[in-house]
PDB file of C-alpha atoms in Angstrom:
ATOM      1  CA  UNK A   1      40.059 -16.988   0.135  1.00 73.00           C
ATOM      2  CA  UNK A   2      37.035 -16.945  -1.856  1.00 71.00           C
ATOM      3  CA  UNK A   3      35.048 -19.065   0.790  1.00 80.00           C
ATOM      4  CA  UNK A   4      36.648 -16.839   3.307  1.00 87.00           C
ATOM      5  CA  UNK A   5      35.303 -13.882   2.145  1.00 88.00           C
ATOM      6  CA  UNK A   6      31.629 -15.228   1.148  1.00 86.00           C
ATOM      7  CA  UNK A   7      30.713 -16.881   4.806  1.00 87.00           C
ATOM      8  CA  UNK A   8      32.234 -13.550   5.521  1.00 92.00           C
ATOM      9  CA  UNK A   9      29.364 -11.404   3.447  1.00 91.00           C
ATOM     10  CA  UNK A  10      26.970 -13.969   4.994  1.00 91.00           C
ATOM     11  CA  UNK A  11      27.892 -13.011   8.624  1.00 94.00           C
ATOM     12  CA  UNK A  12      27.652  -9.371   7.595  1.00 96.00           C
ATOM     13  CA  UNK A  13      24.361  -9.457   6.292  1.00 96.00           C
ATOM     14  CA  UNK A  14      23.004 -11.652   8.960  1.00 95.00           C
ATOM     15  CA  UNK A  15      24.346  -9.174  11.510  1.00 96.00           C
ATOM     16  CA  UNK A  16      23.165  -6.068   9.456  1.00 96.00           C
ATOM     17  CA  UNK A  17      19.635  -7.479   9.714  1.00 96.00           C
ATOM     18  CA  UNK A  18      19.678  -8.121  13.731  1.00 95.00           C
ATOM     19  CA  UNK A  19      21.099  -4.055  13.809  1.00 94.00           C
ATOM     20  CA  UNK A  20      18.418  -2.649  11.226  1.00 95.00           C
ATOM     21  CA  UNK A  21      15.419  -4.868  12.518  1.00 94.00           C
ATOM     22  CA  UNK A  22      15.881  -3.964  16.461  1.00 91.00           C
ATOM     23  CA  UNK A  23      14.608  -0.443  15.745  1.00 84.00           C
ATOM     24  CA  UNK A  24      12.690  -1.641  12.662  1.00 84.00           C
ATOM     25  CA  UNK A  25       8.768  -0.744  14.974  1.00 80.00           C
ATOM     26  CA  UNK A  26      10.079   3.372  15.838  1.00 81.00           C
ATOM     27  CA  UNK A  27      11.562   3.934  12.392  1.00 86.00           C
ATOM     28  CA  UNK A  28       9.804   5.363   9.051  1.00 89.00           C
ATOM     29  CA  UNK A  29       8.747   3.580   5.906  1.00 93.00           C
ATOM     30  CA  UNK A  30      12.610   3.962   4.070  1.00 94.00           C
ATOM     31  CA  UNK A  31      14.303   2.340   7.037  1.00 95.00           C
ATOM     32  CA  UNK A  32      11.472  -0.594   7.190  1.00 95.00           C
ATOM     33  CA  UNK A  33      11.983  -1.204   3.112  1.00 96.00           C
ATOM     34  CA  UNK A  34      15.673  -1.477   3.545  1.00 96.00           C
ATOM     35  CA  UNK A  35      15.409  -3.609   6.196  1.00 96.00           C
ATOM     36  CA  UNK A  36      12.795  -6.017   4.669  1.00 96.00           C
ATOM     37  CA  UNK A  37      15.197  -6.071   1.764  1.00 97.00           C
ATOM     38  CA  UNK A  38      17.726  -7.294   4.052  1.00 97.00           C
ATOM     39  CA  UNK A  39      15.745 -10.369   4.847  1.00 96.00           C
ATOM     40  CA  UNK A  40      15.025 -11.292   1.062  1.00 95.00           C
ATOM     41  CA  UNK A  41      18.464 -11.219   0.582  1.00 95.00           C
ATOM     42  CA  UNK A  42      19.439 -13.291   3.269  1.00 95.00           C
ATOM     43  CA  UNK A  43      16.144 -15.619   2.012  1.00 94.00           C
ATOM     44  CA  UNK A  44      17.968 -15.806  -1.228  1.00 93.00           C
ATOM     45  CA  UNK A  45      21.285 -16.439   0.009  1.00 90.00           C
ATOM     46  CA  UNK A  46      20.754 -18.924   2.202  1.00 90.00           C
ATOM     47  CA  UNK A  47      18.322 -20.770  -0.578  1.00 91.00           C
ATOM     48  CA  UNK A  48      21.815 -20.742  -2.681  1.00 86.00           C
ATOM     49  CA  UNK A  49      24.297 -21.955  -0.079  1.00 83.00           C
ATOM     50  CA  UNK A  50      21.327 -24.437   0.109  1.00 88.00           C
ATOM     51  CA  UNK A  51      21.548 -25.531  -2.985  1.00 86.00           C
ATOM     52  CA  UNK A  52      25.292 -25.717  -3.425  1.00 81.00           C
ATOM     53  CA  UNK A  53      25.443 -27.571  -0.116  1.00 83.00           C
ATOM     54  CA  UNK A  54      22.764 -30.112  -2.088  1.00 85.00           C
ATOM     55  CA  UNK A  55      24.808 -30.157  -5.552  1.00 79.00           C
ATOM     56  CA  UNK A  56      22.055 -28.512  -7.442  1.00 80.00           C
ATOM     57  CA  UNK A  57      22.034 -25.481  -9.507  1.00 79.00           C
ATOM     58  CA  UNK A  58      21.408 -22.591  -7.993  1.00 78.00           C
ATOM     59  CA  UNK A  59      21.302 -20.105 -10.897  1.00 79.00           C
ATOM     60  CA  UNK A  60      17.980 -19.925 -11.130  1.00 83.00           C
ATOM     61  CA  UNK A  61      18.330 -17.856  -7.664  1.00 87.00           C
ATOM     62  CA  UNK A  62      20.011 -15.135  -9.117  1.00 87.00           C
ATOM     63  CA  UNK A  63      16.632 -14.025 -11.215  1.00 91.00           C
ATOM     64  CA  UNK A  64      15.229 -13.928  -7.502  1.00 93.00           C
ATOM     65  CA  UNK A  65      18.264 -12.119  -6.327  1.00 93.00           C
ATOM     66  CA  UNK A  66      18.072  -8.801  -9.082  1.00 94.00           C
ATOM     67  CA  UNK A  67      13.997  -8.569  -9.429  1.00 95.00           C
ATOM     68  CA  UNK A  68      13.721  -8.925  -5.940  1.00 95.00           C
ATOM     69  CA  UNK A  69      16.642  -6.522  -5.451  1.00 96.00           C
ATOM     70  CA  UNK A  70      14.983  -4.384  -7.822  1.00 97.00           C
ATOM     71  CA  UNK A  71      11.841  -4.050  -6.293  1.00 97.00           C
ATOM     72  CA  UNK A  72      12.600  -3.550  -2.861  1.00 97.00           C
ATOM     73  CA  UNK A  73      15.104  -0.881  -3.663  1.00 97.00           C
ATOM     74  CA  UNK A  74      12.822   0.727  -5.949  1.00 97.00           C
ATOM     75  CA  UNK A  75      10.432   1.147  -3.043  1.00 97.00           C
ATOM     76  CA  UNK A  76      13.356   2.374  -0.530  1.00 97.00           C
ATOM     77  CA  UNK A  77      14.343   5.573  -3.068  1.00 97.00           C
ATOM     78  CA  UNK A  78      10.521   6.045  -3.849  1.00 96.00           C
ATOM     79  CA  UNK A  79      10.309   6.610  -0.222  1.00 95.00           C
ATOM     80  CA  UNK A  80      13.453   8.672  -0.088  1.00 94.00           C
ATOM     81  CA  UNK A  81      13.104  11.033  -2.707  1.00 93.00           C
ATOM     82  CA  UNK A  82      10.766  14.267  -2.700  1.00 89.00           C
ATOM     83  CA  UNK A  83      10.989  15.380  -6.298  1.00 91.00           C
ATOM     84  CA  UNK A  84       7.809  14.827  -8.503  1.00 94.00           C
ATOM     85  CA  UNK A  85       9.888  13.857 -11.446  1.00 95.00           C
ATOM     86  CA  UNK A  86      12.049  11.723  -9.764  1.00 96.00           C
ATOM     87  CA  UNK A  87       9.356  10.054  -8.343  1.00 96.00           C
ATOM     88  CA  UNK A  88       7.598   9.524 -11.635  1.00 97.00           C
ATOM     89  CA  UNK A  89      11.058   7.595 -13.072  1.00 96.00           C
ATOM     90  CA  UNK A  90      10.947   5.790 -10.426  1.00 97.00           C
ATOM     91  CA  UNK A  91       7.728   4.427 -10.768  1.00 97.00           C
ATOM     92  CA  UNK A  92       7.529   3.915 -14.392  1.00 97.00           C
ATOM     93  CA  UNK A  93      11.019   2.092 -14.576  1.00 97.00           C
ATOM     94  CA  UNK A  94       9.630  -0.214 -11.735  1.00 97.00           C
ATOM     95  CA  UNK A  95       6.500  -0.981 -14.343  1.00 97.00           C
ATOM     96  CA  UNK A  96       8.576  -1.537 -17.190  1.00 97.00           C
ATOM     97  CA  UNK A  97      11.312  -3.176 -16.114  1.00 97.00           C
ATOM     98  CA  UNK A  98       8.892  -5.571 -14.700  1.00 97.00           C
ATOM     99  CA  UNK A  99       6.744  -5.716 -17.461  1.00 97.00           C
ATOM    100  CA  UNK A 100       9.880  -6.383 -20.379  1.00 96.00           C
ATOM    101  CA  UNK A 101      10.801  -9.171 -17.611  1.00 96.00           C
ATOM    102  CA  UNK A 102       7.664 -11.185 -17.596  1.00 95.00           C
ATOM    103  CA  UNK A 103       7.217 -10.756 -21.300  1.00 95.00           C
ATOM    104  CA  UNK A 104      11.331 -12.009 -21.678  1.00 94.00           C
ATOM    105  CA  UNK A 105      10.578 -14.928 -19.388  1.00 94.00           C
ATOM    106  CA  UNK A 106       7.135 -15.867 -21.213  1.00 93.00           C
ATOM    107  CA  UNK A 107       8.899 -15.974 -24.709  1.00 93.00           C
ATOM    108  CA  UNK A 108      11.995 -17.716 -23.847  1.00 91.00           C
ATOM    109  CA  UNK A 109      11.726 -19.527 -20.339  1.00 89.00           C
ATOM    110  CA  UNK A 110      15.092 -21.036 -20.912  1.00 87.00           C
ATOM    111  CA  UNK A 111      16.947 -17.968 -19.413  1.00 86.00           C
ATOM    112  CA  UNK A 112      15.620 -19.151 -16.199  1.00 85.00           C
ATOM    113  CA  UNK A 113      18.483 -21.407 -16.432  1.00 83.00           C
ATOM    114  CA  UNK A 114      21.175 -18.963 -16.786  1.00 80.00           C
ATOM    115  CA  UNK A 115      22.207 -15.541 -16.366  1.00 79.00           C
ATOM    116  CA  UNK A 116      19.934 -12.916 -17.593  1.00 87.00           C
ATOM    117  CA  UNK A 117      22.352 -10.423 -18.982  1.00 86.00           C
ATOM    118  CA  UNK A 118      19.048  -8.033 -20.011  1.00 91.00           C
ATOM    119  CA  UNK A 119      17.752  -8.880 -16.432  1.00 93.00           C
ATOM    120  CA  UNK A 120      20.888  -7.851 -15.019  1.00 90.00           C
ATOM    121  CA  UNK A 121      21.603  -4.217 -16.460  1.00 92.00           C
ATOM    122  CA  UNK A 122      18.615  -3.156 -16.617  1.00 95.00           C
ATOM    123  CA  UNK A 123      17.946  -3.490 -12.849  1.00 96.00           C
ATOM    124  CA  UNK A 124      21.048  -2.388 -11.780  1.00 95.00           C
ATOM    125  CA  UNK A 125      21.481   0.285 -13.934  1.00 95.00           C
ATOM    126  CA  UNK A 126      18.412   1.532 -12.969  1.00 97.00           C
ATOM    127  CA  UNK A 127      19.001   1.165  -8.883  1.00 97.00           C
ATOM    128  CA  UNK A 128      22.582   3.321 -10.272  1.00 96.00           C
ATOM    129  CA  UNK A 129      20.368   6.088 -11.893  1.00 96.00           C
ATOM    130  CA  UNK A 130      18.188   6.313  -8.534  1.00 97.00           C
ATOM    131  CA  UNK A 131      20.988   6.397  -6.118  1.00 96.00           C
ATOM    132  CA  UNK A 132      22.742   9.144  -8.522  1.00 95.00           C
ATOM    133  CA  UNK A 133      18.901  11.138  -8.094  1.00 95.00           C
ATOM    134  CA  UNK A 134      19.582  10.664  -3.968  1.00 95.00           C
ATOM    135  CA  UNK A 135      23.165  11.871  -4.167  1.00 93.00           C
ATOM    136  CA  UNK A 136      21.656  14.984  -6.047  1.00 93.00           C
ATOM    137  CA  UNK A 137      19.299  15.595  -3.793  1.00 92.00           C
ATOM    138  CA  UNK A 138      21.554  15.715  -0.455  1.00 91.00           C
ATOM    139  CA  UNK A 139      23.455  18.208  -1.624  1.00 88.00           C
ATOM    140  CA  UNK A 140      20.630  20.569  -0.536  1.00 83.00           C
ATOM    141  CA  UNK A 141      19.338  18.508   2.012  1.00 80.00           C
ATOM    142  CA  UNK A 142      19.741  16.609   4.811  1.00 82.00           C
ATOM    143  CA  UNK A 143      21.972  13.698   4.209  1.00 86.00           C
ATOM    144  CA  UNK A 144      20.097  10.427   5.249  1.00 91.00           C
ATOM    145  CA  UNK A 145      21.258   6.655   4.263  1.00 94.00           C
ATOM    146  CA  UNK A 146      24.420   8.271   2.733  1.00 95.00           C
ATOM    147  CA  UNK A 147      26.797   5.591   3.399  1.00 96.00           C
ATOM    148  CA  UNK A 148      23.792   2.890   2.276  1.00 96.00           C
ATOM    149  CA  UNK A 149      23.889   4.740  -0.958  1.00 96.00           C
ATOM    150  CA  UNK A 150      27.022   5.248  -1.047  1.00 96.00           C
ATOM    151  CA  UNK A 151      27.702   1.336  -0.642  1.00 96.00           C
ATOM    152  CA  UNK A 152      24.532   0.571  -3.046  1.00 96.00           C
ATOM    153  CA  UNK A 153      25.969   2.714  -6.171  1.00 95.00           C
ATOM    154  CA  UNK A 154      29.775   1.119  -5.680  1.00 95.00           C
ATOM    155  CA  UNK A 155      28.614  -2.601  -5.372  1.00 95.00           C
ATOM    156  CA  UNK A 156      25.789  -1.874  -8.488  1.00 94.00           C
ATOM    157  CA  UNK A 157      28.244  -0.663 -10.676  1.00 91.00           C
ATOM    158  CA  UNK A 158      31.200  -2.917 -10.076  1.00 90.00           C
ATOM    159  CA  UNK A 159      28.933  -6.376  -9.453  1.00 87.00           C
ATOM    160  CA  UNK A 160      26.842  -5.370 -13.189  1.00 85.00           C
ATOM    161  CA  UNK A 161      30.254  -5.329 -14.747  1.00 83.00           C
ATOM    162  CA  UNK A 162      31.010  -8.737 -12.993  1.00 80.00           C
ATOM    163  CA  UNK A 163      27.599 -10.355 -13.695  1.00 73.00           C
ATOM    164  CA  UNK A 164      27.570  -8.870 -17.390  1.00 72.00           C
ATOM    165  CA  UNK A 165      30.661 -11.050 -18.494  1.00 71.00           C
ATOM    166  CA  UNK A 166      29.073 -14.175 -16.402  1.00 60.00           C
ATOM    167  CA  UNK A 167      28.459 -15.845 -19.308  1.00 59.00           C
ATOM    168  CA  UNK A 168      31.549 -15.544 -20.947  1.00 62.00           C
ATOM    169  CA  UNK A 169      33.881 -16.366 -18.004  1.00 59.00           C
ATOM    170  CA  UNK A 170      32.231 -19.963 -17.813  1.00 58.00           C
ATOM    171  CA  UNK A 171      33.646 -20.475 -21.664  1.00 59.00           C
ATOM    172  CA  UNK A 172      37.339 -19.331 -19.828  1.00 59.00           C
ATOM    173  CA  UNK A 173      39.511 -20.932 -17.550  1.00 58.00           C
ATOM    174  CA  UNK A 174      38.274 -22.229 -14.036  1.00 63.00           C
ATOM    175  CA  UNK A 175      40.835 -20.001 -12.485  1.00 62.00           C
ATOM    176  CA  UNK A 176      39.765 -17.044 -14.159  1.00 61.00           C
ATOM    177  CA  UNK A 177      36.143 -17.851 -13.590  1.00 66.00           C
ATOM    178  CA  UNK A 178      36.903 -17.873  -9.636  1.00 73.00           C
ATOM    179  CA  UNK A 179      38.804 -14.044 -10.240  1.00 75.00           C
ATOM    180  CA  UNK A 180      35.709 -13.131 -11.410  1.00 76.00           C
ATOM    181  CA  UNK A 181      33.826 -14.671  -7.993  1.00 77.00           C
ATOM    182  CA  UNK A 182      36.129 -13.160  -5.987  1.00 84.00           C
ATOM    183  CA  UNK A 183      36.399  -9.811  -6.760  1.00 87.00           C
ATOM    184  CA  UNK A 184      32.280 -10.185  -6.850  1.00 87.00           C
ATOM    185  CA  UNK A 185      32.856 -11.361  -2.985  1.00 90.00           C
ATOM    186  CA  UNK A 186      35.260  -8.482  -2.568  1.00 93.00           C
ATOM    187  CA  UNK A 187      32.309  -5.962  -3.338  1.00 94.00           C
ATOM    188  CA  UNK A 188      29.508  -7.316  -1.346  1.00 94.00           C
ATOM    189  CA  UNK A 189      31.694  -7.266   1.921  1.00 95.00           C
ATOM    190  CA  UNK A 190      32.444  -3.646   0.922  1.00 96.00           C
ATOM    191  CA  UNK A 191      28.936  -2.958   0.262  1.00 97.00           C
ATOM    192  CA  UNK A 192      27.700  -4.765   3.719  1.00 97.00           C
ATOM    193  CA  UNK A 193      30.393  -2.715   5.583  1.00 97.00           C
ATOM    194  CA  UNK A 194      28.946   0.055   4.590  1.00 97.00           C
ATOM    195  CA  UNK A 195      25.600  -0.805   5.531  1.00 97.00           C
ATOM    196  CA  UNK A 196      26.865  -1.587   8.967  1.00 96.00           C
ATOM    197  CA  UNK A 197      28.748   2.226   9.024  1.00 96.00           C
ATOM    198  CA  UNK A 198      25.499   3.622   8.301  1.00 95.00           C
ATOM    199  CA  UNK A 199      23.936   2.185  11.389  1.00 94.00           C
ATOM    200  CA  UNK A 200      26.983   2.788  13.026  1.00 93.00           C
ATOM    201  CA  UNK A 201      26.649   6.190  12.451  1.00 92.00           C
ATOM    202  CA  UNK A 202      23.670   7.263  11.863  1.00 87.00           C
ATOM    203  CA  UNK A 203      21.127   5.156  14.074  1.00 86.00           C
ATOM    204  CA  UNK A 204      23.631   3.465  16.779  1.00 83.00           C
ATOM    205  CA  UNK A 205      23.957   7.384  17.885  1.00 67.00           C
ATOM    206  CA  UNK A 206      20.507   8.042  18.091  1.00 59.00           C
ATOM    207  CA  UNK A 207      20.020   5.113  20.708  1.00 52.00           C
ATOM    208  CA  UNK A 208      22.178   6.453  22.953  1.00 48.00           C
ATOM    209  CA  UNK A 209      20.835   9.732  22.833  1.00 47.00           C
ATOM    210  CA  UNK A 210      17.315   8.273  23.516  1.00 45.00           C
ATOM    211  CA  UNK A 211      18.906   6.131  26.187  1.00 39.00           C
ATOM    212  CA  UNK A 212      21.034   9.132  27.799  1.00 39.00           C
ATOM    213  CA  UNK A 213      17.939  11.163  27.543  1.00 39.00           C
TER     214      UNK A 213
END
């Protein structure tokens, strides 16, 4: 089941990218981010299935995964929102979090080799706290990447949980460890279906408008 539904997240993601990047030249700069953040993901993912294919660890990855999360989604809600304030979070919690990061990493550069639980809230919670500033600000205005926020706030909040006891479940059973996996798996398909709706939605209508025009 749990292999099931993680080739299952890979197919979803690969197929989100072919969607999002076929308009990517007539779109504006929020669309391009998320879809360049698309391909880093599927970068990092298939470097994992890489490495698990190979025996190796792969752990290290998952530093890759959250900053490079981080920044690209910092980038898509600095496009999105208009608000000066918001705007000026956004930008000093991308300089800090990066900042605390490198200084973690150059102290103890063991955590490469595990998971970062510092690494991991503080990037995610953050991404939460933007999302939550987008949600505010379509309720006065014109609701754009709603389902992609939407999908971005539920799989944040219930992965962070997940990752957050990653360290403990490996002290547990193996069958508990794979619950955790799984339910991990269960949110990322959730979270790529909604990406998909969006398109669905929101852009797959606008081609055949342009096409019908």
């Amino acid at each position: 089941m749990h292999s099931f539904l993680v080739n299952l997240g890979y197919v979803l993601l690969a197929l989100n990218f072919i969607l999002y990047a076929v308009k990517f030249p007539k779109k504006d700069p929020a669309y391009k981010i998320f879809t360049v953040y698309i391909l880093v993901m599927i970068g990092v993912q298939l470097s994992a299935k890489i490495c698990m294919l190979m025996h190796a660890s792969n752990l290290f990855l998952s530093h890759l995964y959250f900053i490079g999360q981080f920044i690209m989604l910092s980038f898509f809600y600095l496009k999105l929102v208009k608000d000066q304030f918001q705007k000026k979070a956004i930008k000093i919690g991308f300089v800090l979090v990066l900042l605390t990061l490198a200084i973690q990493y150059g102290i103890k550069p063991e955590l490469f080799l595990k998971f970062n639980l510092y690494e991991i809230f503080i990037t995610s919670f953050l991404l939460i706290i933007y999302a939550t500033f987008h949600f505010y600000n379509m309720l006065e205005e014109r609701r754009t990447f709603y389902f992609i926020n939407m999908g971005i706030l539920l799989y944040l909040f219930g992965s962070t949980i997940l990752f957050l006891v990653g360290n403990l479940t490996v002290k547990f059973s193996k069958d508990f460890n794979m619950v955790t996996w799984l339910l991990n798996a269960i949110l990322y398909v959730i979270y790529q279906l909604f990406i998909l709706y969006e398109w669905k939605v929101s852009f797959y209508k606008n081609k055949k408008e342009e096409f019908i025009n």
